[in-house]
mmCIF file of C-alpha atoms in Angstrom:
data_model
loop_
_atom_site.group_PDB
_atom_site.id
_atom_site.type_symbol
_atom_site.label_atom_id
_atom_site.label_comp_id
_atom_site.label_asym_id
_atom_site.label_seq_id
_atom_site.Cartn_x
_atom_site.Cartn_y
_atom_site.Cartn_z
ATOM 1 C CA MET A 1 -72.833 113.342 23.070
ATOM 2 C CA LYS A 2 -72.412 110.064 21.211
ATOM 3 C CA LYS A 3 -68.882 111.053 20.106
ATOM 4 C CA SER A 4 -67.880 111.699 23.767
ATOM 5 C CA VAL A 5 -69.113 108.206 24.814
ATOM 6 C CA ILE A 6 -67.140 106.494 22.018
ATOM 7 C CA ILE A 7 -63.916 108.281 22.947
ATOM 8 C CA THR A 8 -64.392 107.395 26.598
ATOM 9 C CA SER A 9 -64.955 103.727 25.691
ATOM 10 C CA VAL A 10 -61.829 103.578 23.501
ATOM 11 C CA LEU A 11 -59.721 105.061 26.300
ATOM 12 C CA ALA A 12 -61.074 102.533 28.809
ATOM 13 C CA LEU A 13 -60.316 99.608 26.476
ATOM 14 C CA SER A 14 -56.739 100.872 25.923
ATOM 15 C CA LEU A 15 -56.160 101.011 29.665
ATOM 16 C CA ILE A 16 -57.438 97.426 30.105
ATOM 17 C CA LEU A 17 -55.153 96.040 27.302
ATOM 18 C CA SER A 18 -52.164 97.913 28.710
ATOM 19 C CA ALA A 19 -52.742 96.374 32.144
ATOM 20 C CA CYS A 20 -53.008 92.862 30.651
ATOM 21 C CA ASN A 21 -49.727 93.252 28.731
ATOM 22 C CA LYS A 22 -47.982 94.469 31.871
ATOM 23 C CA GLN A 23 -49.256 91.444 33.834
ATOM 24 C CA VAL A 24 -47.954 89.016 31.156
ATOM 25 C CA ALA A 25 -44.566 90.673 31.190
ATOM 26 C CA GLU A 26 -44.370 90.469 34.993
ATOM 27 C CA ASN A 27 -45.572 86.835 35.069
ATOM 28 C CA PRO A 28 -43.850 85.063 32.144
ATOM 29 C CA GLU A 29 -44.617 81.615 33.577
ATOM 30 C CA ASP A 30 -48.334 82.264 33.750
ATOM 31 C CA PRO A 31 -50.054 79.164 32.316
ATOM 32 C CA GLY A 32 -52.248 81.392 30.243
ATOM 33 C CA SER A 33 -49.342 83.165 28.620
ATOM 34 C CA ASN A 34 -47.536 82.151 25.430
ATOM 35 C CA PRO A 35 -44.604 79.793 26.252
ATOM 36 C CA PRO A 36 -41.140 81.206 25.593
ATOM 37 C CA VAL A 37 -39.584 80.264 22.296
ATOM 38 C CA GLU A 38 -36.740 77.739 22.866
ATOM 39 C CA GLU A 39 -33.618 77.938 20.799
ATOM 40 C CA PRO A 40 -33.119 74.709 18.776
ATOM 41 C CA VAL A 41 -30.494 72.341 20.263
ATOM 42 C CA GLU A 42 -28.001 71.028 17.749
ATOM 43 C CA THR A 43 -27.617 67.253 17.866
ATOM 44 C CA PRO A 44 -23.992 66.284 17.352
ATOM 45 C CA TYR A 45 -23.388 64.112 14.244
ATOM 46 C CA GLU A 46 -22.662 60.553 15.249
ATOM 47 C CA LYS A 47 -20.562 58.553 12.821
ATOM 48 C CA PRO A 48 -22.128 55.112 12.263
ATOM 49 C CA LEU A 49 -20.111 52.285 13.773
ATOM 50 C CA PRO A 50 -18.471 50.001 11.215
ATOM 51 C CA GLU A 51 -19.967 46.543 10.909
ATOM 52 C CA GLU A 52 -17.977 43.880 12.724
ATOM 53 C CA PRO A 53 -16.361 41.457 10.315
ATOM 54 C CA ALA A 54 -17.820 37.974 10.251
ATOM 55 C CA VAL A 55 -15.920 35.427 12.327
ATOM 56 C CA GLU A 56 -14.011 33.241 9.914
ATOM 57 C CA GLU A 57 -14.240 29.501 10.427
ATOM 58 C CA LYS A 58 -10.705 28.185 10.611
ATOM 59 C CA HIS A 59 -8.617 25.705 12.546
ATOM 60 C CA ARG A 60 -5.778 26.973 14.724
ATOM 61 C CA TYR A 61 -3.499 24.123 15.815
ATOM 62 C CA ASP A 62 -4.828 23.024 19.217
ATOM 63 C CA GLU A 63 -8.127 24.850 18.663
ATOM 64 C CA PRO A 64 -10.010 22.638 16.176
ATOM 65 C CA LEU A 65 -13.552 23.617 15.258
ATOM 66 C CA GLU A 66 -16.561 21.336 15.339
ATOM 67 C CA GLY A 67 -17.760 20.311 11.914
ATOM 68 C CA LEU A 68 -14.258 20.439 10.389
ATOM 69 C CA SER A 69 -11.863 17.534 10.117
ATOM 70 C CA PRO A 70 -8.851 18.000 12.432
ATOM 71 C CA LEU A 71 -6.656 16.440 9.738
ATOM 72 C CA THR A 72 -7.750 18.442 6.694
ATOM 73 C CA GLY A 73 -9.862 21.386 7.854
ATOM 74 C CA MET A 74 -12.593 20.196 5.491
ATOM 75 C CA PRO A 75 -16.297 19.895 6.440
ATOM 76 C CA TYR A 76 -16.780 16.700 8.390
ATOM 77 C CA GLU A 77 -19.460 15.011 10.470
ATOM 78 C CA GLY A 78 -18.148 12.386 12.847
ATOM 79 C CA ASP A 79 -16.678 11.586 16.222
ATOM 80 C CA GLY A 80 -13.096 12.666 15.558
ATOM 81 C CA LYS A 81 -11.663 9.193 16.101
ATOM 82 C CA VAL A 82 -8.465 9.240 14.090
ATOM 83 C CA ILE A 83 -6.380 6.097 13.550
ATOM 84 C CA MET A 84 -2.618 6.337 13.012
ATOM 85 C CA VAL A 85 -0.987 3.478 11.101
ATOM 86 C CA GLN A 86 2.769 2.868 10.836
ATOM 87 C CA MET A 87 3.590 1.722 7.291
ATOM 88 C CA GLU A 88 6.670 0.370 5.589
ATOM 89 C CA ASN A 89 8.068 2.345 2.640
ATOM 90 C CA THR A 90 10.611 0.147 0.868
ATOM 91 C CA ALA A 91 10.249 -1.112 -2.704
ATOM 92 C CA LYS A 92 8.855 -4.395 -1.315
ATOM 93 C CA ALA A 93 6.040 -2.467 0.373
ATOM 94 C CA ARG A 94 4.886 -0.626 -2.726
ATOM 95 C CA PRO A 95 2.287 -0.080 -3.889
ATOM 96 C CA HIS A 96 0.701 0.515 -0.489
ATOM 97 C CA SER A 97 -2.850 -0.405 0.421
ATOM 98 C CA GLY A 98 -5.225 2.200 1.836
ATOM 99 C CA LEU A 99 -2.819 5.099 1.352
ATOM 100 C CA LYS A 100 -5.231 6.981 -0.917
ATOM 101 C CA GLN A 101 -7.684 7.268 1.968
ATOM 102 C CA ALA A 102 -5.126 8.714 4.392
ATOM 103 C CA GLU A 103 -5.760 12.403 5.172
ATOM 104 C CA LEU A 104 -2.337 13.186 6.643
ATOM 105 C CA ILE A 105 0.985 11.421 6.033
ATOM 106 C CA TYR A 106 4.436 11.844 7.577
ATOM 107 C CA GLU A 107 7.613 10.385 6.079
ATOM 108 C CA MET A 108 10.788 10.116 8.141
ATOM 109 C CA GLU A 109 13.941 8.052 8.385
ATOM 110 C CA VAL A 110 14.211 5.028 10.662
ATOM 111 C CA GLU A 111 17.538 3.387 9.815
ATOM 112 C CA SER A 112 20.283 3.612 7.179
ATOM 113 C CA THR A 113 18.251 6.389 5.432
ATOM 114 C CA ILE A 114 15.314 3.975 4.965
ATOM 115 C CA THR A 115 12.019 5.780 5.633
ATOM 116 C CA ARG A 116 8.596 4.792 6.913
ATOM 117 C CA LEU A 117 5.212 6.454 6.623
ATOM 118 C CA THR A 118 2.986 7.410 9.542
ATOM 119 C CA THR A 119 -0.512 7.660 8.106
ATOM 120 C CA PHE A 120 -3.680 9.174 9.603
ATOM 121 C CA PHE A 121 -7.254 8.085 8.815
ATOM 122 C CA LEU A 122 -10.559 9.695 9.768
ATOM 123 C CA GLY A 123 -14.004 8.768 8.475
ATOM 124 C CA ASN A 124 -12.705 6.612 5.624
ATOM 125 C CA TYR A 125 -11.316 3.487 7.265
ATOM 126 C CA PRO A 126 -9.938 1.047 4.651
ATOM 127 C CA GLU A 127 -10.407 -2.666 5.188
ATOM 128 C CA LYS A 128 -6.810 -3.213 4.083
ATOM 129 C CA ALA A 129 -4.086 -0.750 5.069
ATOM 130 C CA GLY A 130 -0.364 -1.400 5.048
ATOM 131 C CA PRO A 131 2.047 -3.066 5.013
ATOM 132 C CA VAL A 132 2.239 -2.324 8.744
ATOM 133 C CA ARG A 133 5.723 -2.218 10.270
ATOM 134 C CA SER A 134 7.467 -1.409 13.531
ATOM 135 C CA ALA A 135 7.855 1.930 15.285
ATOM 136 C CA ARG A 136 10.920 3.880 16.381
ATOM 137 C CA LYS A 137 11.637 6.496 19.034
ATOM 138 C CA GLN A 138 10.682 9.400 16.735
ATOM 139 C CA HIS A 139 7.355 7.739 15.927
ATOM 140 C CA ILE A 140 6.542 7.547 19.631
ATOM 141 C CA GLN A 141 7.349 11.250 19.962
ATOM 142 C CA LEU A 142 5.003 11.942 17.045
ATOM 143 C CA TRP A 143 2.334 9.748 18.629
ATOM 144 C CA LYS A 144 2.628 11.758 21.861
ATOM 145 C CA GLU A 145 1.979 14.904 19.814
ATOM 146 C CA TRP A 146 -1.254 13.657 18.217
ATOM 147 C CA ASN A 147 -2.393 11.127 20.860
ATOM 148 C CA TYR A 148 -4.733 9.114 18.606
ATOM 149 C CA LEU A 149 -5.128 5.335 18.439
ATOM 150 C CA TYR A 150 -1.909 3.944 16.937
ATOM 151 C CA VAL A 151 -1.522 0.730 14.921
ATOM 152 C CA PHE A 152 2.013 -0.649 14.538
ATOM 153 C CA PHE A 153 3.854 -3.976 14.518
ATOM 154 C CA GLY A 154 6.325 -3.977 17.388
ATOM 155 C CA GLY A 155 9.288 -1.641 17.589
ATOM 156 C CA SER A 156 12.890 -1.098 18.553
ATOM 157 C CA ASN A 157 13.829 -2.308 22.020
ATOM 158 C CA PHE A 158 17.550 -1.566 22.047
ATOM 159 C CA LYS A 159 18.737 -0.167 25.370
ATOM 160 C CA PRO A 160 19.572 2.437 26.398
ATOM 161 C CA GLY A 161 17.371 5.021 24.742
ATOM 162 C CA GLN A 162 15.733 3.110 21.887
ATOM 163 C CA ASP A 163 13.137 0.970 23.665
ATOM 164 C CA ILE A 164 9.794 2.260 22.399
ATOM 165 C CA TYR A 165 7.892 0.683 25.285
ATOM 166 C CA GLU A 166 9.977 2.625 27.797
ATOM 167 C CA TRP A 167 9.313 5.795 25.758
ATOM 168 C CA ILE A 168 5.566 5.135 25.783
ATOM 169 C CA GLU A 169 5.664 4.877 29.578
ATOM 170 C CA ASP A 170 8.048 7.801 30.118
ATOM 171 C CA LEU A 171 5.991 10.120 27.909
ATOM 172 C CA GLY A 172 2.784 9.136 29.661
ATOM 173 C CA ILE A 173 0.915 8.311 26.465
ATOM 174 C CA THR A 174 -2.678 7.411 27.301
ATOM 175 C CA ALA A 175 -4.042 6.745 23.804
ATOM 176 C CA LYS A 176 -4.941 3.188 22.825
ATOM 177 C CA ARG A 177 -2.507 1.150 20.716
ATOM 178 C CA ILE A 178 -2.842 -1.963 18.584
ATOM 179 C CA ASP A 179 0.588 -3.611 18.521
ATOM 180 C CA GLY A 180 0.761 -6.543 16.095
ATOM 181 C CA THR A 181 3.263 -8.356 18.311
ATOM 182 C CA ARG A 182 0.802 -8.285 21.210
ATOM 183 C CA SER A 183 -2.632 -8.201 19.583
ATOM 184 C CA THR A 184 -4.284 -9.753 16.527
ATOM 185 C CA THR A 185 -7.188 -7.290 16.394
ATOM 186 C CA GLY A 186 -7.647 -6.243 12.777
ATOM 187 C CA PHE A 187 -4.387 -7.860 11.589
ATOM 188 C CA SER A 188 -3.924 -10.322 8.735
ATOM 189 C CA ARG A 189 -1.131 -11.569 6.455
ATOM 190 C CA SER A 190 -1.315 -11.226 2.691
ATOM 191 C CA ALA A 191 -0.382 -14.242 0.559
ATOM 192 C CA ASP A 192 1.044 -12.197 -2.315
ATOM 193 C CA ARG A 193 4.012 -10.912 -0.302
ATOM 194 C CA VAL A 194 6.504 -12.457 2.087
ATOM 195 C CA ALA A 195 7.028 -11.507 5.735
ATOM 196 C CA PRO A 196 7.741 -8.983 7.121
ATOM 197 C CA HIS A 197 6.286 -7.045 4.179
ATOM 198 C CA ASN A 198 2.807 -8.603 4.272
ATOM 199 C CA ALA A 199 1.147 -7.504 7.536
ATOM 200 C CA TYR A 200 -2.045 -5.484 7.045
ATOM 201 C CA THR A 201 -4.717 -3.972 9.261
ATOM 202 C CA ASN A 202 -8.469 -3.764 8.768
ATOM 203 C CA LEU A 203 -9.335 -0.339 10.169
ATOM 204 C CA LYS A 204 -13.073 -1.014 10.186
ATOM 205 C CA VAL A 205 -12.438 -3.891 12.574
ATOM 206 C CA VAL A 206 -10.148 -1.697 14.666
ATOM 207 C CA MET A 207 -12.883 0.935 14.916
ATOM 208 C CA GLU A 208 -15.522 -1.599 15.925
ATOM 209 C CA LYS A 209 -13.479 -3.609 18.412
ATOM 210 C CA ALA A 210 -10.727 -1.408 19.788
ATOM 211 C CA TYR A 211 -11.582 2.304 19.657
ATOM 212 C CA ASP A 212 -12.996 2.601 23.163
ATOM 213 C CA PHE A 213 -11.827 6.119 24.106
ATOM 214 C CA GLN A 214 -12.501 9.666 22.940
ATOM 215 C CA PRO A 215 -9.293 11.406 21.821
ATOM 216 C CA GLU A 216 -8.644 15.113 22.153
ATOM 217 C CA ALA A 217 -8.554 16.592 18.662
ATOM 218 C CA ARG A 218 -5.428 18.353 17.443
ATOM 219 C CA THR A 219 -5.048 20.059 14.098
ATOM 220 C CA LEU A 220 -2.946 22.157 11.745
ATOM 221 C CA TYR A 221 -3.784 25.781 10.881
ATOM 222 C CA PHE A 222 -6.136 25.804 7.882
ATOM 223 C CA ASP A 223 -7.627 28.839 6.138
ATOM 224 C CA GLU A 224 -9.821 28.445 3.046
ATOM 225 C CA ASN A 225 -9.499 32.166 2.240
ATOM 226 C CA LEU A 226 -5.711 32.073 2.314
ATOM 227 C CA GLU A 227 -4.157 34.372 -0.291
ATOM 228 C CA LEU A 228 -0.881 32.812 -1.349
ATOM 229 C CA SER A 229 2.218 34.723 -2.354
ATOM 230 C CA GLY A 230 5.639 33.253 -2.929
ATOM 231 C CA GLU A 231 7.823 31.603 -5.520
ATOM 232 C CA SER A 232 6.360 29.414 -8.242
ATOM 233 C CA ALA A 233 6.609 25.717 -7.409
ATOM 234 C CA LYS A 234 4.748 23.590 -9.941
ATOM 235 C CA LYS A 235 7.252 20.768 -9.507
ATOM 236 C CA ILE A 236 9.060 19.714 -6.327
ATOM 237 C CA SER A 237 11.951 17.255 -6.143
ATOM 238 C CA LEU A 238 13.546 15.784 -3.017
ATOM 239 C CA SER A 239 15.354 12.589 -2.108
ATOM 240 C CA TYR A 240 16.152 10.425 0.916
ATOM 241 C CA ARG A 241 18.295 7.918 -0.984
ATOM 242 C CA SER A 242 18.856 6.711 -4.548
ATOM 243 C CA ASP A 243 15.886 4.340 -4.433
ATOM 244 C CA ASN A 244 13.576 6.846 -2.747
ATOM 245 C CA ARG A 245 13.457 9.872 -5.024
ATOM 246 C CA ILE A 246 10.246 11.847 -4.657
ATOM 247 C CA THR A 247 8.611 14.262 -7.072
ATOM 248 C CA TYR A 248 5.443 16.290 -6.692
ATOM 249 C CA GLU A 249 3.789 17.807 -9.756
ATOM 250 C CA PHE A 250 1.030 20.361 -9.347
ATOM 251 C CA SER A 251 -2.200 19.618 -11.203
ATOM 252 C CA GLU A 252 -4.096 22.780 -12.139
ATOM 253 C CA GLU A 253 -7.173 20.664 -12.844
ATOM 254 C CA LYS A 254 -7.228 18.953 -9.432
ATOM 255 C CA GLY A 255 -5.615 21.764 -7.430
ATOM 256 C CA THR A 256 -3.340 19.206 -5.742
ATOM 257 C CA TYR A 257 0.188 17.857 -5.981
ATOM 258 C CA LEU A 258 0.471 14.433 -7.641
ATOM 259 C CA ARG A 259 3.136 12.278 -5.978
ATOM 260 C CA PHE A 260 5.754 10.260 -7.865
ATOM 261 C CA ILE A 261 8.326 7.813 -6.516
ATOM 262 C CA ASN A 262 11.455 7.113 -8.598
ATOM 263 C CA ASP A 263 9.801 8.805 -11.589
ATOM 264 C CA GLU A 264 6.730 6.557 -11.390
ATOM 265 C CA PRO A 265 3.280 7.563 -10.084
ATOM 266 C CA MET A 266 2.868 6.555 -6.440
ATOM 267 C CA MET A 267 -0.257 4.423 -6.495
ATOM 268 C CA ASP A 268 -2.695 2.816 -4.092
ATOM 269 C CA LYS A 269 -2.849 -0.938 -4.682
ATOM 270 C CA GLU A 270 -6.509 -1.271 -3.750
ATOM 271 C CA THR A 271 -7.973 1.684 -5.654
ATOM 272 C CA ASP A 272 -5.352 1.983 -8.414
ATOM 273 C CA GLU A 273 -5.362 5.754 -7.870
ATOM 274 C CA GLN A 274 -2.363 8.062 -7.653
ATOM 275 C CA ILE A 275 -1.574 9.644 -4.287
ATOM 276 C CA ASP A 276 -2.131 13.412 -4.278
ATOM 277 C CA VAL A 277 -2.220 16.107 -1.580
ATOM 278 C CA ARG A 278 -3.111 19.782 -1.213
ATOM 279 C CA ASN A 279 -0.147 20.744 0.955
ATOM 280 C CA VAL A 280 3.461 19.560 1.086
ATOM 281 C CA ILE A 281 5.430 20.536 4.186
ATOM 282 C CA VAL A 282 9.190 19.965 4.296
ATOM 283 C CA GLN A 283 10.366 20.051 7.906
ATOM 284 C CA HIS A 284 14.155 20.044 8.399
ATOM 285 C CA ALA A 285 15.408 18.529 11.650
ATOM 286 C CA ASN A 286 18.561 17.189 13.280
ATOM 287 C CA HIS A 287 19.286 13.550 12.357
ATOM 288 C CA TYR A 288 21.967 11.440 13.981
ATOM 289 C CA ALA A 289 23.033 7.799 14.004
ATOM 290 C CA VAL A 290 22.613 5.811 17.223
ATOM 291 C CA THR A 291 25.933 4.261 18.290
ATOM 292 C CA ASP A 292 26.201 0.479 17.809
ATOM 293 C CA THR A 293 22.891 0.302 15.935
ATOM 294 C CA VAL A 294 21.485 0.916 12.467
ATOM 295 C CA TYR A 295 18.938 3.325 13.911
ATOM 296 C CA THR A 296 18.581 6.986 13.010
ATOM 297 C CA ASN A 297 17.171 9.325 15.643
ATOM 298 C CA ILE A 298 15.485 12.625 14.803
ATOM 299 C CA ASP A 299 14.934 15.682 16.971
ATOM 300 C CA LEU A 300 11.211 16.319 16.591
ATOM 301 C CA ILE A 301 11.382 18.587 19.628
ATOM 302 C CA GLY A 302 13.206 21.822 18.918
ATOM 303 C CA THR A 303 13.174 24.113 15.912
ATOM 304 C CA GLY A 304 14.368 24.252 12.326
ATOM 305 C CA ALA A 305 13.811 25.477 8.790
ATOM 306 C CA ALA A 306 10.767 24.619 6.706
ATOM 307 C CA GLU A 307 9.383 24.992 3.188
ATOM 308 C CA TYR A 308 5.675 24.968 2.421
ATOM 309 C CA PHE A 309 4.089 24.141 -0.934
ATOM 310 C CA THR A 310 0.438 24.853 -1.708
ATOM 311 C CA ASP A 311 -1.362 25.516 -4.999
ATOM 312 C CA GLY A 312 1.905 25.682 -6.926
ATOM 313 C CA VAL A 313 3.447 28.266 -4.594
ATOM 314 C CA MET A 314 6.439 27.896 -2.247
ATOM 315 C CA ARG A 315 6.723 29.752 1.060
ATOM 316 C CA LYS A 316 9.612 29.586 3.532
ATOM 317 C CA GLY A 317 9.549 29.578 7.292
ATOM 318 C CA THR A 318 10.392 27.667 10.443
ATOM 319 C CA TRP A 319 8.875 25.082 12.754
ATOM 320 C CA GLU A 320 8.991 24.777 16.534
ATOM 321 C CA ARG A 321 7.947 22.206 19.096
ATOM 322 C CA LYS A 322 8.779 23.392 22.611
ATOM 323 C CA ASP A 323 8.514 20.088 24.479
ATOM 324 C CA ALA A 324 6.934 16.634 24.369
ATOM 325 C CA ASP A 325 3.585 18.010 25.521
ATOM 326 C CA SER A 326 3.513 20.729 22.847
ATOM 327 C CA PHE A 327 2.268 20.691 19.289
ATOM 328 C CA THR A 328 4.516 21.506 16.323
ATOM 329 C CA ILE A 329 3.780 25.040 15.120
ATOM 330 C CA TYR A 330 4.721 26.217 11.639
ATOM 331 C CA TYR A 331 5.714 29.848 11.057
ATOM 332 C CA ASP A 332 6.411 32.094 8.088
ATOM 333 C CA GLU A 333 9.649 34.037 7.663
ATOM 334 C CA ALA A 334 8.266 36.920 9.745
ATOM 335 C CA GLY A 335 7.589 34.611 12.688
ATOM 336 C CA ASN A 336 3.792 34.476 12.274
ATOM 337 C CA GLU A 337 1.832 31.227 12.421
ATOM 338 C CA ILE A 338 1.390 30.100 8.851
ATOM 339 C CA PRO A 339 -1.909 28.722 7.515
ATOM 340 C CA PHE A 340 -2.478 26.035 4.897
ATOM 341 C CA LYS A 341 -5.297 25.421 2.460
ATOM 342 C CA PRO A 342 -7.842 22.837 3.681
ATOM 343 C CA GLY A 343 -7.073 19.409 2.262
ATOM 344 C CA LYS A 344 -4.720 16.469 2.643
ATOM 345 C CA SER A 345 -1.112 17.145 3.621
ATOM 346 C CA PHE A 346 2.185 15.263 3.278
ATOM 347 C CA ILE A 347 4.852 16.202 5.849
ATOM 348 C CA GLN A 348 8.392 15.311 4.816
ATOM 349 C CA ILE A 349 10.760 15.169 7.805
ATOM 350 C CA MET A 350 14.223 15.662 6.297
ATOM 351 C CA ARG A 351 17.816 16.313 7.290
ATOM 352 C CA ASN A 352 18.986 19.883 7.745
ATOM 353 C CA ASP A 353 21.198 19.689 4.650
ATOM 354 C CA SER A 354 18.608 17.979 2.427
ATOM 355 C CA GLU A 355 18.110 19.789 -0.849
ATOM 356 C CA VAL A 356 14.630 20.630 -2.042
ATOM 357 C CA ILE A 357 14.439 21.638 -5.707
ATOM 358 C CA PHE A 358 11.376 23.363 -7.100
ATOM 359 C CA GLU A 359 10.458 25.097 -10.320
#
């Protein structure tokens, strides 16, 4: 009897479990049922993005950066008020005063192969700079390019074509000028030299009394991380005339080129220090005599060959200035804008056939 009851109970339980399993199968989304097993989804492998390179702080011609000198590309805190000074460069003018403090210097012919120096000062304004002399047409074209305050002592007024005051007006130059023939601000005469080789300017006075405008900064292309490749150039020799023979000798200790004139160190009279620069740029341009005058004119607008010397290395290239409102751009042989190492620069404007010897 008991065995019959047990069998009956087992059969009843089997029927109940069978019914439950059938219900789960027919209702797979029943909340009480086991959820379906999901196949794992493969996540595609994403390659990490490369880190963006840090933006390098460098000047690019008409794009100067704050905190860097527009003349040298070196760290600088100031208002960017550059002063240009036109200096004589004959034997009677040497040694110059204040030249050691100049951050950028141009040399170019003015007449009968005689040259003058256009010097640029920023931050360090010497109390005695000079001798200051007159300007020529090519200096006014250079002034238009940089547009800083310009100190000079008169200029050519031969007509037609050589009157600097007509050029200033025609080019629309808005920068302030201190002309020694029309203003005494900052000017004095030295007793140890005779006129016209004894006019000097006090640039601290000029800054205090005459610099009443904010110039727009211009600059060269400087790159501290520049990797130089080119021909060795530890010594550079060039010449404008027999009494103006220039040599640069690279100093490994200083990392600059020491400048010599007629085989003697080119010195600053006030500091008794030799002039030295980080970069030497030789810019070849058309030169031609002006009929019925002693003047030499130079095409600073146009294009030509160039040699660049930095850290004992020579590179070749070209320069171009498209018009009076453009800045001179220097290129390498492949036609790319060429950078220079931050520091002082000397730009030698020379004739197309001038020989530059280096070793």
